[in-house]
Coordinates of C-alpha atoms and ligand atoms in Angstrom, one line a residue:
Chain G
M1 CA 53.3 109.2 147.4
E2 CA 54.1 112.4 149.3
I3 CA 56.8 111.2 151.7
P4 CA 59.0 109.4 149.3
A5 CA 58.9 112.4 146.8
L6 CA 59.9 114.7 149.7
A7 CA 62.9 112.2 150.6
W8 CA 63.8 112.4 146.9
Q9 CA 63.9 116.1 147.1
G10 CA 65.9 116.0 150.1
L11 CA 68.3 113.7 148.4
V12 CA 68.5 116.3 145.6
I13 CA 69.2 119.1 148.0
L14 CA 72.1 117.2 149.8
A15 CA 73.4 116.2 146.4
V16 CA 73.5 119.8 145.1
F17 CA 75.1 121.0 148.3
G18 CA 77.8 118.3 148.1
I19 CA 78.6 118.9 144.4
T20 CA 78.8 122.6 145.0
L21 CA 81.5 122.0 147.8
L22 CA 83.3 119.5 145.8
I23 CA 83.6 121.5 142.7
A24 CA 84.5 124.6 144.9
T25 CA 87.3 122.5 146.5
Y26 CA 88.6 121.0 143.5
S27 CA 88.3 124.5 141.7
T28 CA 91.3 125.8 144.1
Y29 CA 93.3 122.8 142.6
A30 CA 92.2 123.6 139.0
E31 CA 93.1 127.1 139.3
R32 CA 96.5 126.4 140.3
V33 CA 96.9 123.8 137.6
V34 CA 95.4 126.1 134.9
A35 CA 97.5 129.0 136.1
A36 CA 100.7 126.8 135.8
F37 CA 99.8 125.5 132.5
L38 CA 99.2 129.2 131.3
Q39 CA 102.7 129.9 132.4
D40 CA 104.4 127.0 131.1
R41 CA 104.6 125.3 134.5
V42 CA 103.2 121.9 135.6
G43 CA 101.5 123.1 139.1
P44 CA 100.9 120.7 142.1
D45 CA 101.6 117.3 141.5
R46 CA 103.3 116.2 144.7
A47 CA 100.1 115.2 146.8
G48 CA 98.6 112.2 145.4
P49 CA 98.5 110.9 141.9
Y50 CA 98.7 114.5 139.8
G51 CA 98.6 116.3 143.0
L52 CA 94.6 115.4 143.4
L53 CA 94.9 115.5 147.1
Q54 CA 96.2 119.0 147.1
P55 CA 93.1 120.6 148.2
L56 CA 92.8 118.0 151.3
A57 CA 96.6 119.3 152.2
D58 CA 95.3 123.0 151.8
A59 CA 92.6 122.2 154.3
V60 CA 94.7 120.6 156.9
K61 CA 97.0 123.5 156.7
L62 CA 94.1 126.1 156.9
F63 CA 92.6 124.2 159.7
T64 CA 95.7 124.0 161.6
K65 CA 96.9 127.6 161.3
E66 CA 96.6 130.0 164.2
E67 CA 93.3 131.8 164.4
F68 CA 94.3 135.5 164.7
F69 CA 92.1 138.2 166.0
P70 CA 93.5 141.7 165.5
A71 CA 93.5 144.2 168.2
G72 CA 90.5 146.4 168.4
S73 CA 88.4 144.4 166.0
S74 CA 84.9 143.4 166.8
R75 CA 85.1 139.9 167.5
G76 CA 81.6 139.0 166.7
L77 CA 81.4 140.6 163.4
F78 CA 85.0 139.5 162.4
I79 CA 83.6 136.0 162.6
F80 CA 80.3 136.9 161.2
G81 CA 81.8 138.1 157.8
P82 CA 83.0 135.0 156.6
C83 CA 80.1 133.0 157.6
L84 CA 77.9 135.4 155.8
A85 CA 80.2 135.2 152.4
M86 CA 80.0 131.4 152.8
T87 CA 76.3 131.0 153.4
T88 CA 75.2 133.4 150.7
A89 CA 77.6 131.7 148.3
L90 CA 76.1 128.2 149.0
M91 CA 72.6 129.5 149.0
A92 CA 72.7 130.6 145.4
S93 CA 73.1 127.0 144.0
A94 CA 69.8 126.0 145.6
V95 CA 67.5 127.1 142.4
I96 CA 70.0 126.2 139.7
P97 CA 68.3 123.3 137.5
F98 CA 71.0 121.0 137.4
G99 CA 68.9 118.6 134.9
N100 CA 65.2 117.9 134.0
T101 CA 63.5 115.2 135.8
I102 CA 64.0 111.7 136.5
L103 CA 60.8 109.5 136.2
L104 CA 60.5 106.7 138.6
G105 CA 58.6 103.4 137.6
D106 CA 55.4 104.6 139.6
G107 CA 55.2 107.8 137.9
T108 CA 56.9 109.9 140.3
A109 CA 59.0 112.8 138.8
I110 CA 62.0 113.8 140.5
R111 CA 63.4 117.2 139.7
L112 CA 67.3 117.6 139.5
Q113 CA 67.0 121.0 141.2
A114 CA 66.9 121.6 145.0
I115 CA 64.2 124.2 145.0
E116 CA 62.0 125.4 142.3
V117 CA 60.7 128.8 142.7
N118 CA 59.1 131.0 139.8
I119 CA 61.5 133.8 140.7
G120 CA 64.6 131.8 140.4
M121 CA 66.8 134.5 138.8
L122 CA 65.9 137.2 141.1
Y123 CA 66.7 134.8 143.9
V124 CA 70.3 134.2 142.6
F125 CA 70.6 138.0 142.0
G126 CA 69.5 138.9 145.6
V127 CA 71.5 136.3 147.2
V128 CA 74.8 136.8 145.3
S129 CA 74.5 140.6 146.1
L130 CA 73.9 139.7 149.8
G131 CA 77.4 138.2 149.6
V132 CA 79.1 141.6 149.6
Y133 CA 78.0 142.1 153.0
G134 CA 80.3 139.3 154.3
L135 CA 83.2 141.3 152.6
M136 CA 82.0 144.6 153.8
I137 CA 81.4 143.2 157.6
G138 CA 84.7 141.4 157.3
G139 CA 86.7 144.5 156.2
W140 CA 85.0 146.6 158.6
A141 CA 85.5 144.4 161.6
S142 CA 89.3 144.0 160.9
N143 CA 90.0 147.5 162.2
N144 CA 92.5 147.8 159.5
K145 CA 92.5 150.5 156.9
F146 CA 93.5 148.5 154.2
S147 CA 90.5 145.9 154.9
L148 CA 88.4 148.7 155.0
L149 CA 89.4 150.4 151.8
G150 CA 89.1 147.0 150.3
A151 CA 85.5 146.6 151.7
V152 CA 84.5 149.9 150.6
R153 CA 85.7 149.1 147.1
A154 CA 83.9 145.8 147.0
A155 CA 80.8 147.5 147.7
A156 CA 81.1 150.2 145.2
Q157 CA 81.8 147.8 142.5
A158 CA 79.2 145.4 143.4
V159 CA 76.7 148.1 143.2
S160 CA 77.8 149.5 140.0
Y161 CA 78.0 146.3 138.1
E162 CA 74.7 144.9 139.6
L163 CA 73.3 147.6 137.8
A164 CA 74.5 146.9 134.3
M165 CA 73.9 143.0 135.1
G166 CA 70.4 143.7 136.0
M167 CA 70.0 145.4 132.7
A168 CA 71.2 142.8 130.7
L169 CA 68.9 140.2 132.6
I170 CA 66.0 142.6 131.7
A171 CA 66.7 142.5 128.3
L172 CA 66.7 138.5 128.6
L173 CA 63.6 138.5 130.5
M174 CA 61.9 140.2 127.6
V175 CA 63.1 137.3 125.3
T176 CA 62.1 134.6 127.7
G177 CA 58.9 135.9 129.4
T178 CA 59.8 134.1 132.7
L179 CA 62.2 134.4 135.7
S180 CA 62.0 130.6 136.3
L181 CA 65.6 129.2 135.6
R182 CA 64.0 125.8 134.9
E183 CA 61.5 127.5 132.4
I184 CA 64.3 129.4 131.0
A185 CA 66.4 126.0 130.5
L186 CA 63.3 124.2 129.1
Q187 CA 62.5 126.8 126.6
Q188 CA 65.9 126.4 125.2
Y189 CA 65.3 122.7 124.7
N190 CA 63.2 123.6 121.7
G191 CA 65.1 126.0 119.8
L192 CA 68.1 128.2 119.7
W193 CA 70.1 128.9 122.7
N194 CA 69.5 132.3 124.2
I195 CA 72.9 133.6 123.3
V196 CA 71.7 133.7 119.8
Y197 CA 69.0 136.4 120.8
Q198 CA 71.2 138.2 123.3
P199 CA 74.8 138.1 122.4
L200 CA 75.4 141.7 123.6
G201 CA 73.4 141.0 126.8
F202 CA 75.6 137.8 127.2
I203 CA 78.8 139.9 127.0
I204 CA 77.6 142.7 129.5
F205 CA 76.4 139.7 131.9
I206 CA 80.0 137.9 131.8
V207 CA 81.8 141.1 132.2
C208 CA 79.5 141.8 135.3
A209 CA 79.8 138.4 136.6
F210 CA 83.6 138.8 136.7
A211 CA 83.1 142.0 138.6
E212 CA 80.6 140.3 141.0
T213 CA 82.7 137.5 141.8
N214 CA 85.6 139.7 142.5
R215 CA 87.8 138.0 140.0
T216 CA 90.8 139.5 137.8
P217 CA 90.5 141.9 136.2
F218 CA 88.1 143.2 138.7
D219 CA 89.7 141.9 141.7
L220 CA 90.3 145.4 143.0
P221 CA 89.0 144.6 146.7
E222 CA 91.6 142.2 147.4
C223 CA 94.4 143.9 145.2
E224 CA 97.5 143.0 146.6
T225 CA 99.6 145.7 145.1
E226 CA 97.5 148.3 146.7
L227 CA 95.9 146.9 149.7
V228 CA 98.0 144.1 150.9
G229 CA 95.2 141.5 151.0
G230 CA 92.0 144.0 150.7
Y231 CA 89.2 143.1 152.9
H232 CA 90.9 139.7 154.1
T233 CA 94.3 141.3 155.2
E234 CA 93.7 140.5 158.8
Y235 CA 92.0 137.2 158.2
S236 CA 94.0 133.8 158.5
S237 CA 93.3 130.0 159.2
M238 CA 90.1 128.8 158.1
K239 CA 88.2 132.3 158.2
M240 CA 90.4 133.2 155.4
G241 CA 89.7 129.9 153.8
L242 CA 86.1 130.5 153.9
Y243 CA 86.6 133.9 152.0
L244 CA 88.5 132.2 149.4
F245 CA 86.2 129.4 149.2
A246 CA 83.2 131.7 148.7
E247 CA 84.8 133.1 145.6
Y248 CA 85.2 129.8 144.1
I249 CA 81.5 128.9 144.8
N250 CA 80.6 132.1 143.4
V251 CA 82.4 131.4 140.4
F252 CA 80.8 127.8 140.2
V253 CA 77.3 129.7 140.7
A254 CA 78.0 132.2 138.1
S255 CA 79.2 129.6 135.5
A256 CA 76.0 127.7 136.2
V257 CA 73.8 130.8 135.9
M258 CA 75.4 131.8 132.5
S259 CA 75.2 128.1 131.1
T260 CA 71.5 127.9 132.1
L261 CA 70.5 131.5 131.0
Y262 CA 72.4 131.8 127.8
F263 CA 73.9 128.3 126.7
G264 CA 70.8 126.1 127.0
G265 CA 71.4 124.9 130.4
F266 CA 70.8 121.3 130.2
S267 CA 69.9 121.0 126.8
F268 CA 72.3 119.8 124.0
P269 CA 71.8 119.5 120.0
G270 CA 70.1 116.5 119.0
E271 CA 68.4 115.6 122.0
H272 CA 65.0 115.1 120.2
L273 CA 66.6 112.7 117.9
L274 CA 68.1 110.8 120.9
Y275 CA 64.9 110.9 122.6
N276 CA 62.7 109.7 119.6
T277 CA 65.1 106.7 118.9
L278 CA 65.4 105.6 122.4
T279 CA 61.7 105.9 122.9
S280 CA 61.2 103.5 119.9
S281 CA 63.7 101.2 121.0
Q282 CA 63.8 101.2 124.9
G283 CA 60.6 102.7 125.6
E284 CA 59.6 106.2 127.0
L285 CA 60.8 106.0 130.5
F286 CA 64.3 105.0 129.8
A287 CA 64.6 107.5 127.1
H288 CA 63.6 110.3 129.2
N289 CA 66.0 109.4 131.9
A290 CA 68.6 109.0 129.6
V291 CA 68.1 112.0 127.9
T292 CA 68.0 113.9 131.4
I293 CA 71.2 112.2 132.7
L294 CA 73.0 113.2 129.4
G295 CA 71.7 116.7 130.0
T296 CA 72.9 116.8 133.3
V297 CA 76.4 115.7 132.2
V298 CA 76.3 118.4 129.3
L299 CA 75.3 121.0 131.8
F300 CA 78.3 120.3 133.9
A301 CA 80.5 120.3 130.9
K302 CA 79.3 123.8 130.1
I303 CA 80.0 124.8 133.7
F304 CA 83.3 123.6 133.6
F305 CA 84.0 125.3 130.6
F306 CA 82.9 128.5 132.1
I307 CA 85.1 127.8 135.1
F308 CA 88.1 127.4 133.0
F309 CA 87.2 130.6 131.3
F310 CA 87.3 132.4 134.5
M311 CA 90.6 131.0 135.5
W312 CA 91.9 131.6 131.9
V313 CA 90.8 135.4 132.0
R314 CA 92.5 135.5 135.4
W315 CA 95.7 134.4 134.3
T316 CA 95.7 136.5 131.1
L317 CA 94.7 139.9 132.1
P318 CA 96.0 142.6 134.4
R319 CA 93.8 144.4 136.9
F320 CA 91.9 147.5 136.1
R321 CA 92.8 150.7 137.7
Y322 CA 90.1 151.6 140.0
D323 CA 88.8 154.8 138.0
Q324 CA 88.9 152.9 134.8
L325 CA 86.9 150.2 136.6
M326 CA 84.2 152.6 137.6
R327 CA 84.4 154.3 134.1
L328 CA 83.8 151.0 132.4
G329 CA 80.8 149.9 134.5
W330 CA 79.0 153.3 134.5
T331 CA 79.9 155.0 131.1
M332 CA 80.2 152.0 128.9
L333 CA 78.4 148.7 130.2
F334 CA 75.5 150.8 131.8
P335 CA 74.4 152.5 128.2
I336 CA 75.2 149.4 126.2
A337 CA 72.9 147.3 128.6
I338 CA 70.2 150.1 128.1
L339 CA 70.7 150.2 124.6
N340 CA 70.4 146.4 124.5
I341 CA 67.0 146.5 126.0
L342 CA 65.8 149.1 123.3
L343 CA 67.2 146.7 120.6
T344 CA 65.5 143.7 122.1
G345 CA 62.4 145.5 122.5
A346 CA 62.6 146.4 118.7
F347 CA 63.4 143.0 117.7
I348 CA 60.4 141.9 119.6
L349 CA 58.1 144.3 117.9
L350 CA 59.4 143.4 114.7
F351 CA 59.5 139.6 114.9
G352 CA 57.5 138.6 118.0
N353 CA 59.1 137.0 120.9
K354 CA 60.8 133.8 121.4
E355 CA 57.7 132.1 123.0
A356 CA 55.5 133.0 120.1
K357 CA 58.1 131.7 117.7
L358 CA 58.8 128.5 119.4
D359 CA 54.8 127.6 119.0
T360 CA 55.0 128.0 115.2
T361 CA 58.2 125.9 114.8
K362 CA 57.7 122.6 112.9
Q363 CA 60.1 120.5 115.2
P364 CA 58.9 117.4 117.0
A365 CA 58.4 119.4 120.3
P366 CA 59.2 117.1 123.3
T367 CA 56.0 117.9 124.7
E368 CA 56.2 115.0 127.1
I369 CA 59.4 116.4 128.6
R370 CA 57.8 119.6 129.3
A371 CA 54.5 118.5 130.5
V372 CA 56.4 116.2 133.0
A373 CA 58.5 118.9 133.9
R374 CA 55.5 121.2 134.8
K375 CA 53.8 118.6 137.0
Chain V
M1 CA 119.5 170.0 129.6
K2 CA 119.7 166.5 127.9
L3 CA 122.3 163.9 129.1
T4 CA 121.9 161.9 125.9
N5 CA 120.3 162.2 122.6
R6 CA 118.8 158.8 123.1
S7 CA 115.4 159.9 124.9
K8 CA 112.3 159.6 123.1
H9 CA 109.4 161.7 123.3
L10 CA 106.2 159.7 123.8
E11 CA 102.9 161.2 122.8
K12 CA 100.0 159.7 124.7
K13 CA 96.9 159.6 122.4
P14 CA 93.6 159.0 123.5
M15 CA 92.4 155.5 123.2
T16 CA 90.4 154.6 119.9
L17 CA 87.0 153.3 120.3
L18 CA 88.4 149.8 119.7
E19 CA 90.9 150.3 122.4
R20 CA 88.3 151.6 124.8
A21 CA 86.1 148.4 124.0
Y22 CA 88.7 146.5 125.5
L23 CA 87.6 143.2 124.0
P24 CA 89.7 142.7 120.9
A25 CA 92.7 143.2 122.9
V26 CA 91.4 140.9 125.8
L27 CA 90.7 138.2 123.1
T28 CA 94.2 138.5 121.6
G29 CA 95.7 138.1 125.0
M30 CA 93.9 135.1 125.7
G31 CA 94.8 133.5 122.4
I32 CA 98.5 134.0 123.4
T33 CA 97.9 132.4 126.9
L34 CA 96.0 129.7 125.3
K35 CA 99.0 128.8 123.2
H36 CA 101.1 128.6 126.3
F37 CA 98.5 126.1 127.9
F38 CA 99.5 123.7 125.2
S39 CA 103.2 124.4 124.9
K40 CA 105.9 122.4 126.3
K41 CA 106.3 122.8 130.1
A42 CA 109.4 124.3 131.3
T43 CA 109.5 122.6 134.7
I44 CA 112.2 119.9 135.9
R45 CA 110.7 117.8 138.4
Y46 CA 113.5 117.9 140.6
P47 CA 114.3 114.8 142.4
E48 CA 113.1 112.6 139.4
E49 CA 114.5 114.9 136.8
L50 CA 118.0 116.2 136.9
R51 CA 118.9 119.4 134.9
P52 CA 121.9 118.8 132.6
I53 CA 125.1 119.6 134.3
A54 CA 128.2 120.4 132.0
P55 CA 131.2 118.0 132.1
T56 CA 133.3 120.9 133.3
F57 CA 130.8 121.6 136.2
R58 CA 132.5 122.7 139.4
G59 CA 130.7 121.1 142.4
L60 CA 131.7 119.6 145.7
H61 CA 135.4 119.5 146.4
V62 CA 137.0 116.3 146.9
L63 CA 140.6 115.6 148.5
K64 CA 141.9 112.9 146.4
R65 CA 144.2 109.9 147.1
D66 CA 147.0 108.6 145.2
E67 CA 146.9 105.2 143.5
A68 CA 148.3 103.7 146.7
G69 CA 145.4 105.1 148.7
R70 CA 147.5 107.6 150.4
E71 CA 146.2 111.3 150.9
R72 CA 147.7 113.6 148.3
C73 CA 147.2 116.8 150.2
T74 CA 150.5 118.1 151.9
A75 CA 149.1 121.1 153.6
C76 CA 150.9 123.6 151.6
G77 CA 148.3 126.3 151.9
L78 CA 148.5 127.2 148.2
C79 CA 144.9 126.6 147.7
A80 CA 143.8 128.8 150.6
V81 CA 146.2 131.5 149.2
A82 CA 144.4 131.3 145.9
C83 CA 141.1 131.2 147.2
P84 CA 139.4 134.5 146.6
A85 CA 136.5 133.7 149.0
E86 CA 138.7 132.6 151.9
A87 CA 136.9 129.5 152.3
I88 CA 139.5 126.9 153.1
T89 CA 141.4 126.5 156.4
M90 CA 143.8 123.8 157.5
V91 CA 146.1 122.9 160.3
A92 CA 149.4 121.0 159.0
G93 CA 151.1 118.3 160.9
E94 CA 154.1 116.2 160.5
R95 CA 153.8 112.7 159.6
K96 CA 154.8 110.2 162.0
K97 CA 156.6 106.8 161.6
G98 CA 154.3 104.1 160.6
E99 CA 151.9 106.7 158.7
E100 CA 153.5 106.2 155.3
G101 CA 150.6 104.3 154.1
L102 CA 148.3 107.2 155.0
Y103 CA 150.0 110.2 154.0
R104 CA 152.0 110.6 151.0
E105 CA 154.1 113.6 152.1
E106 CA 156.0 114.2 155.1
K107 CA 153.8 117.0 156.0
Y108 CA 150.1 116.6 155.6
A109 CA 146.8 118.1 156.6
V110 CA 145.7 117.4 160.1
S111 CA 142.3 119.4 159.5
Y112 CA 141.2 120.7 156.2
E113 CA 137.9 122.7 156.1
V114 CA 136.2 124.2 153.2
N115 CA 133.2 126.5 154.0
M116 CA 130.6 126.0 151.3
L117 CA 128.6 128.8 152.1
R118 CA 131.7 131.0 151.4
C119 CA 132.8 129.1 148.6
I120 CA 131.9 130.6 145.4
F121 CA 133.1 127.4 143.3
C122 CA 135.5 129.3 141.1
G123 CA 138.1 126.3 141.0
L124 CA 141.1 128.2 141.8
C125 CA 142.0 125.9 144.7
E126 CA 141.9 123.2 142.0
E127 CA 144.2 125.0 139.7
A128 CA 146.5 126.1 142.6
C129 CA 147.3 122.7 144.1
P130 CA 150.9 121.6 143.0
K131 CA 149.9 117.9 144.6
A132 CA 146.8 117.3 142.4
A133 CA 144.9 116.8 145.5
V134 CA 141.7 119.0 145.6
Y135 CA 139.3 118.9 142.9
L136 CA 135.8 120.0 142.3
Q137 CA 133.4 117.2 141.3
A138 CA 131.4 117.7 138.2
D139 CA 128.5 115.4 139.6
K140 CA 128.1 116.5 143.2
M141 CA 126.9 119.6 144.9
A142 CA 126.6 120.8 148.6
P143 CA 123.0 119.9 149.5
P144 CA 121.0 122.2 151.6
R145 CA 121.1 121.9 155.2
F146 CA 119.4 123.3 158.2
E147 CA 122.5 124.5 160.3
R148 CA 125.1 126.9 159.1
D149 CA 128.0 124.9 160.7
E150 CA 126.8 121.8 158.8
F151 CA 128.2 123.6 155.6
I152 CA 131.6 123.7 157.0
Y153 CA 132.9 120.3 155.4
G154 CA 135.8 118.8 157.4
K155 CA 138.1 116.1 156.2
D156 CA 135.7 113.3 157.1
R157 CA 133.3 114.7 154.3
L158 CA 136.0 115.8 151.7
V159 CA 138.7 113.1 151.8
E160 CA 138.0 110.5 148.9
P161 CA 137.0 107.2 150.6
V162 CA 139.5 104.4 150.1
D163 CA 136.7 102.2 148.7
P164 CA 135.7 104.1 145.6
N165 CA 132.0 102.5 145.8
A166 CA 131.3 104.4 149.0
R167 CA 131.8 107.8 147.3
S168 CA 128.3 108.7 147.0
K169 CA 128.0 109.0 150.7
R170 CA 129.0 112.4 150.4
G171 CA 127.0 115.2 148.6
I172 CA 123.8 114.3 146.7
Q173 CA 123.3 110.9 146.0
L174 CA 122.7 109.7 142.4
T175 CA 120.6 106.7 141.8
A176 CA 121.8 103.9 139.3
E177 CA 119.6 105.6 136.7
Q178 CA 120.3 109.1 137.4
A179 CA 124.1 108.5 137.2
E180 CA 123.6 106.8 133.9
A181 CA 121.6 109.7 132.4
L182 CA 124.1 112.0 133.7
A183 CA 126.8 110.0 132.0
R184 CA 124.8 110.0 128.5
R185 CA 124.3 113.7 128.8
M186 CA 128.0 114.2 129.4
A187 CA 129.0 111.9 126.5
G188 CA 126.5 114.0 124.4
M189 CA 128.1 117.1 125.3
D190 CA 131.6 115.8 124.5
A191 CA 130.5 114.7 120.9
Ligands
SF4_401 S1 136.5 126.9 144.6 FE1 137.2 129.0 144.8 S2 136.0 129.8 146.3 FE2 136.0 127.5 146.6 S3 137.3 126.9 147.9 FE3 138.2 126.7 145.9 S4 139.2 128.7 145.7 FE4 138.1 128.8 147.1
SF4_402 S1 144.9 120.9 148.6 FE1 146.9 121.1 147.4 S2 147.2 123.3 147.6 FE2 145.8 122.8 149.1 S3 147.1 122.4 150.9 FE3 146.8 120.6 150.0 S4 148.5 120.2 148.6 FE4 148.5 122.4 149.2

């Protein structure tokens, strides 16, 4: 039974990889359409039906453009920068649980997640912060002061906002008691979504997520009005494409993480009801798989909403000034995050934490689902 | 010293707590953009859709023929004199025997050129012409081209063809539906 299970896992990894790339590709298209719609335009509609082949056209364009190396750049690092940005971006989606398990007839359970690690959240956090090295190296290797300034900004911004983000996560950890993304998602199967316990934490988290992915209003590292193109000023062709692509993958990962941490992941209201009715009519296996698949669909709906949200904000808000950005990070978000930890601690002392509460609820717990998941 | 009394003194107040929290303003802004998301789009999908053109629109020039199919222009040069952009040049010639069917007057324009890059489509040439020979068409424009000299329209592209069905060879060619739509719009504007 060992080999087929492994093969299935490999398939899941491939699928996660493919889906991540696909979504990032179509994010570029979606970004333009959303931007256009928010500005009373219609966006790209010439390449294929509704312009759906636009990303392909872009890819052809980027691949056929001239590869340009600025004079005095360090060539190796210049290539390494975008590669690193892309790699780290892709790595992060490995631990995101895209669904519960699919049960096969012989009792094998396939997790819809590339790898399950019990420190999933730390992993995401670490890998995403590595991404800033991609920008740093690229900006440094370009031998251009604008690139360098962009890179320096990227680094400073990432460090400042990671702090508040980490603090927001600590408050969440106090509620959930686990670092595994899968566990966190499964906990929300049985009760309220974490956003109810951590509204303040969520706001801090989402603001920091914007800063971490370098999206407007925090896209200071690539601020055109001041820095030409920021860290990718000197980049052309697909190396530039990789940077842009990495940004969209980061947006996707950030959306997935937010959905999982705060919005129930692959859980949706009424799943127990569905599970129970389906079990009585179709059998347990079918019910479990149906609920899982529906959960995955719901998760993707949540992710797409957040991706839309990222774009919506981008085309609404102007960019912060750099000192405003730093002041917001250090003098507002950071203290609020600490306050949030204190508040969370106080609430847990008063009312007990979520895990303890869950066990006392009288809801029909889908113990089967949880048991299978933990196998 | 103040030049006018209209200058206003603006006081920069420190931001209130609500303003410093940014979120209320952010949410208002996002509400506004969301409204635009669902509003009617301003885009005109050009080759399929045409923007409405007024019936008095001044587009590409045409050199008219009379009822017998003869060129009306007598190369008097009044249009060139009237032209504020100096876009028209012509060379006059004398009508030979046997050419009466081609040119209405004894003197005619051997060459007649309008530089569409100079022309400002003011229509003064049209008003200056004593022979009702030059007109700016309401349904045709000078299309974009790659070379500058392609914008110098000679008689080959200006004179109205004898066969009126062949007219659309010059300028932007309208499909049957587009021509119909244009006619409808113009009828609507007249009403
Ligand atoms: S339309 Fe005006 S600018 Fe153009 S050729 Fe006639 S007179 Fe000259
Ligand atoms: S177009 Fe009219 S105004 Fe111009 S030269 Fe001919 S006859 Fe004279």
